[in-house]
PDB file of C-alpha atoms in Angstrom:
ATOM      1  CA  MET A 830     -30.426-169.867  36.966  1.00  0.00           C
ATOM      2  CA  SER A 831     -31.493-173.172  35.564  1.00  0.00           C
ATOM      3  CA  LEU A 832     -31.138-173.712  31.847  1.00  0.00           C
ATOM      4  CA  PHE A 833     -34.799-174.729  31.779  1.00  0.00           C
ATOM      5  CA  ARG A 834     -35.773-171.183  32.748  1.00  0.00           C
ATOM      6  CA  THR A 835     -34.153-169.946  29.561  1.00  0.00           C
ATOM      7  CA  PHE A 836     -37.014-171.647  27.739  1.00  0.00           C
ATOM      8  CA  ASP A 837     -39.570-169.763  29.862  1.00  0.00           C
ATOM      9  CA  ILE A 838     -37.928-166.410  29.201  1.00  0.00           C
ATOM     10  CA  ALA A 839     -37.577-166.981  25.460  1.00  0.00           C
ATOM     11  CA  SER A 840     -41.123-168.326  25.297  1.00  0.00           C
ATOM     12  CA  SER A 841     -42.553-165.190  26.906  1.00  0.00           C
ATOM     13  CA  ALA A 842     -40.704-163.035  24.386  1.00  0.00           C
ATOM     14  CA  MET A 843     -41.915-165.180  21.486  1.00  0.00           C
ATOM     15  CA  GLN A 844     -45.526-164.875  22.665  1.00  0.00           C
ATOM     16  CA  ALA A 845     -45.196-161.088  22.905  1.00  0.00           C
ATOM     17  CA  GLN A 846     -43.603-160.832  19.457  1.00  0.00           C
ATOM     18  CA  SER A 847     -46.327-163.071  18.053  1.00  0.00           C
ATOM     19  CA  MET A 848     -48.977-160.636  19.275  1.00  0.00           C
ATOM     20  CA  ARG A 849     -46.989-157.789  17.730  1.00  0.00           C
ATOM     21  CA  LEU A 850     -46.919-159.638  14.409  1.00  0.00           C
ATOM     22  CA  ASN A 851     -50.683-160.154  14.615  1.00  0.00           C
ATOM     23  CA  ALA A 852     -51.217-156.426  15.195  1.00  0.00           C
ATOM     24  CA  VAL A 853     -48.988-155.603  12.218  1.00  0.00           C
ATOM     25  CA  ALA A 854     -50.916-158.040  10.030  1.00  0.00           C
ATOM     26  CA  SER A 855     -54.205-156.475  11.100  1.00  0.00           C
ATOM     27  CA  ASN A 856     -52.885-152.985  10.392  1.00  0.00           C
ATOM     28  CA  LEU A 857     -51.625-153.951   6.939  1.00  0.00           C
ATOM     29  CA  ALA A 858     -54.866-155.745   6.092  1.00  0.00           C
ATOM     30  CA  ASN A 859     -56.876-152.631   6.928  1.00  0.00           C
ATOM     31  CA  ALA A 860     -54.496-150.019   5.498  1.00  0.00           C
ATOM     32  CA  GLU A 861     -56.730-149.299   2.510  1.00  0.00           C
ATOM     33  CA  SER A 862     -60.149-149.833   4.113  1.00  0.00           C
ATOM     34  CA  ALA A 863     -62.252-146.689   4.050  1.00  0.00           C
ATOM     35  CA  THR A 864     -64.486-147.825   6.921  1.00  0.00           C
ATOM     36  CA  SER A 865     -64.355-150.365   9.705  1.00  0.00           C
ATOM     37  CA  ALA A 866     -67.116-152.258  11.518  1.00  0.00           C
ATOM     38  CA  ASN A 867     -68.053-149.151  13.538  1.00  0.00           C
ATOM     39  CA  GLY A 868     -68.348-146.955  10.440  1.00  0.00           C
ATOM     40  CA  GLN A 869     -65.222-144.957  11.297  1.00  0.00           C
ATOM     41  CA  PRO A 870     -61.822-145.286   9.640  1.00  0.00           C
ATOM     42  CA  TYR A 871     -59.694-148.085  11.047  1.00  0.00           C
ATOM     43  CA  ARG A 872     -57.108-146.979  13.613  1.00  0.00           C
ATOM     44  CA  ALA A 873     -53.692-148.587  13.706  1.00  0.00           C
ATOM     45  CA  ARG A 874     -53.087-150.830  16.693  1.00  0.00           C
ATOM     46  CA  GLN A 875     -49.805-150.969  18.586  1.00  0.00           C
ATOM     47  CA  VAL A 876     -48.702-153.562  21.122  1.00  0.00           C
ATOM     48  CA  VAL A 877     -47.190-152.276  24.361  1.00  0.00           C
ATOM     49  CA  PHE A 878     -44.688-154.574  26.076  1.00  0.00           C
ATOM     50  CA  GLN A 879     -43.954-154.680  29.775  1.00  0.00           C
ATOM     51  CA  SER A 880     -41.275-156.481  31.739  1.00  0.00           C
ATOM     52  CA  ALA A 881     -42.749-159.041  34.062  1.00  0.00           C
ATOM     53  CA  LEU A 882     -41.739-161.627  36.581  1.00  0.00           C
ATOM     54  CA  LEU A 883     -42.705-164.997  35.140  1.00  0.00           C
ATOM     55  CA  ASP A 884     -42.121-166.631  38.501  1.00  0.00           C
ATOM     56  CA  ALA A 885     -42.163-164.159  41.377  1.00  0.00           C
ATOM     57  CA  ARG A 886     -40.708-166.649  43.839  1.00  0.00           C
ATOM     58  CA  ALA A 887     -37.721-167.358  41.603  1.00  0.00           C
ATOM     59  CA  ARG A 888     -37.549-163.753  40.366  1.00  0.00           C
ATOM     60  CA  LEU A 889     -37.596-165.044  36.793  1.00  0.00           C
ATOM     61  CA  PRO A 890     -37.700-162.081  34.386  1.00  0.00           C
ATOM     62  CA  GLY A 891     -39.685-162.052  31.175  1.00  0.00           C
ATOM     63  CA  VAL A 892     -41.898-159.926  28.993  1.00  0.00           C
ATOM     64  CA  LYS A 893     -45.627-159.693  28.559  1.00  0.00           C
ATOM     65  CA  VAL A 894     -48.063-157.634  26.539  1.00  0.00           C
ATOM     66  CA  ALA A 895     -49.384-154.839  28.742  1.00  0.00           C
ATOM     67  CA  ALA A 896     -51.959-153.575  26.238  1.00  0.00           C
ATOM     68  CA  VAL A 897     -52.938-153.242  22.625  1.00  0.00           C
ATOM     69  CA  VAL A 898     -53.688-149.577  22.037  1.00  0.00           C
ATOM     70  CA  GLU A 899     -55.139-147.700  19.102  1.00  0.00           C
ATOM     71  CA  ASP A 900     -53.025-144.994  17.519  1.00  0.00           C
ATOM     72  CA  GLN A 901     -54.856-141.727  18.165  1.00  0.00           C
ATOM     73  CA  SER A 902     -53.252-139.796  15.320  1.00  0.00           C
ATOM     74  CA  ALA A 903     -55.538-138.189  12.766  1.00  0.00           C
ATOM     75  CA  PRO A 904     -56.784-140.243   9.827  1.00  0.00           C
ATOM     76  CA  ARG A 905     -55.144-139.809   6.452  1.00  0.00           C
ATOM     77  CA  LEU A 906     -57.257-137.646   4.122  1.00  0.00           C
ATOM     78  CA  VAL A 907     -57.471-138.689   0.476  1.00  0.00           C
ATOM     79  CA  TYR A 908     -59.081-136.519  -2.167  1.00  0.00           C
ATOM     80  CA  ASP A 909     -61.654-138.578  -4.103  1.00  0.00           C
ATOM     81  CA  PRO A 910     -64.827-136.565  -4.755  1.00  0.00           C
ATOM     82  CA  ARG A 911     -66.485-139.444  -6.659  1.00  0.00           C
ATOM     83  CA  ASN A 912     -66.385-141.800  -3.701  1.00  0.00           C
ATOM     84  CA  PRO A 913     -69.742-142.020  -1.872  1.00  0.00           C
ATOM     85  CA  LEU A 914     -67.901-141.782   1.453  1.00  0.00           C
ATOM     86  CA  ALA A 915     -66.332-138.407   0.552  1.00  0.00           C
ATOM     87  CA  ASP A 916     -67.226-135.384   2.660  1.00  0.00           C
ATOM     88  CA  ALA A 917     -68.487-132.078   1.267  1.00  0.00           C
ATOM     89  CA  ASN A 918     -64.934-131.107   0.238  1.00  0.00           C
ATOM     90  CA  GLY A 919     -64.316-134.411  -1.559  1.00  0.00           C
ATOM     91  CA  TYR A 920     -62.000-136.001   1.018  1.00  0.00           C
ATOM     92  CA  ILE A 921     -62.202-139.522   2.426  1.00  0.00           C
ATOM     93  CA  ALA A 922     -60.814-140.309   5.864  1.00  0.00           C
ATOM     94  CA  MET A 923     -58.532-143.324   5.488  1.00  0.00           C
ATOM     95  CA  PRO A 924     -56.825-145.367   8.238  1.00  0.00           C
ATOM     96  CA  ASN A 925     -53.811-143.839   9.971  1.00  0.00           C
ATOM     97  CA  VAL A 926     -51.680-146.827   8.991  1.00  0.00           C
ATOM     98  CA  SER A 927     -48.218-146.182   7.573  1.00  0.00           C
ATOM     99  CA  VAL A 928     -47.314-149.174   5.442  1.00  0.00           C
ATOM    100  CA  VAL A 929     -43.590-148.372   5.713  1.00  0.00           C
ATOM    101  CA  GLU A 930     -43.730-148.251   9.533  1.00  0.00           C
ATOM    102  CA  GLU A 931     -45.734-151.456   9.659  1.00  0.00           C
ATOM    103  CA  MET A 932     -43.256-153.250   7.418  1.00  0.00           C
ATOM    104  CA  THR A 933     -40.443-152.045   9.677  1.00  0.00           C
ATOM    105  CA  ASN A 934     -42.342-153.289  12.735  1.00  0.00           C
ATOM    106  CA  MET A 935     -42.915-156.614  11.015  1.00  0.00           C
ATOM    107  CA  MET A 936     -39.226-157.091  10.241  1.00  0.00           C
ATOM    108  CA  SER A 937     -38.249-156.099  13.778  1.00  0.00           C
ATOM    109  CA  ALA A 938     -40.786-158.454  15.374  1.00  0.00           C
ATOM    110  CA  SER A 939     -39.860-161.262  13.018  1.00  0.00           C
ATOM    111  CA  ARG A 940     -36.168-160.959  13.830  1.00  0.00           C
ATOM    112  CA  ALA A 941     -36.815-160.763  17.556  1.00  0.00           C
ATOM    113  CA  TYR A 942     -38.970-163.893  17.279  1.00  0.00           C
ATOM    114  CA  GLN A 943     -36.219-165.674  15.342  1.00  0.00           C
ATOM    115  CA  THR A 944     -33.586-164.610  17.865  1.00  0.00           C
ATOM    116  CA  ASN A 945     -35.597-166.114  20.700  1.00  0.00           C
ATOM    117  CA  ALA A 946     -36.072-169.309  18.699  1.00  0.00           C
ATOM    118  CA  ASP A 947     -32.281-169.414  18.274  1.00  0.00           C
ATOM    119  CA  VAL A 948     -31.849-168.956  22.046  1.00  0.00           C
ATOM    120  CA  MET A 949     -34.110-171.938  22.648  1.00  0.00           C
ATOM    121  CA  ASN A 950     -32.233-174.046  20.111  1.00  0.00           C
ATOM    122  CA  THR A 951     -28.895-173.117  21.671  1.00  0.00           C
ATOM    123  CA  ALA A 952     -30.165-173.992  25.142  1.00  0.00           C
ATOM    124  CA  LYS A 953     -31.448-177.321  23.810  1.00  0.00           C
ATOM    125  CA  THR A 954     -28.067-178.043  22.199  1.00  0.00           C
ATOM    126  CA  LEU A 955     -26.246-177.212  25.446  1.00  0.00           C
ATOM    127  CA  MET A 956     -28.500-179.563  27.385  1.00  0.00           C
ATOM    128  CA  LEU A 957     -27.972-182.370  24.878  1.00  0.00           C
ATOM    129  CA  ARG A 958     -24.208-181.911  24.968  1.00  0.00           C
ATOM    130  CA  THR A 959     -24.281-181.949  28.757  1.00  0.00           C
ATOM    131  CA  LEU A 960     -26.112-185.265  28.663  1.00  0.00           C
ATOM    132  CA  GLN A 961     -23.562-186.638  26.191  1.00  0.00           C
ATOM    133  CA  LEU A 962     -20.722-185.831  28.603  1.00  0.00           C
ATOM    134  CA  GLY A 963     -21.908-188.588  30.883  1.00  0.00           C
ATOM    135  CA  GLN A 964     -22.054-191.156  28.087  1.00  0.00           C
ATOM    136  CA  SER A 965     -18.370-191.234  27.235  1.00  0.00           C
TER     137      SER A 965
END
């Protein structure tokens, strides 16, 4: 496998992790929103990864985002009878976002992104050192 293909593989992983970070940011931004644009509580979004061939002819493996799905778990109920959005029992349906899980996802995605950036830097260093071999 060519060293150049390492860049393609790491790049596909970085793009996938970037989308995961965007989903985490969206989830955290809406964690305390009582309603969304459709009038219902916001539902957490999760990114689903899938292995993929980046170049079918060369059988170059990689990763891509298969889908961004909404978490179908029940909304979190908060007792606040004074809120105008409260139901007859005084509960408000809040987003099903767990801030702790989202922070964990953010750290995981961030580290995976950084690891792939390190892979690219290492590949670049190897290529530069290979070029320097011919100079001396």
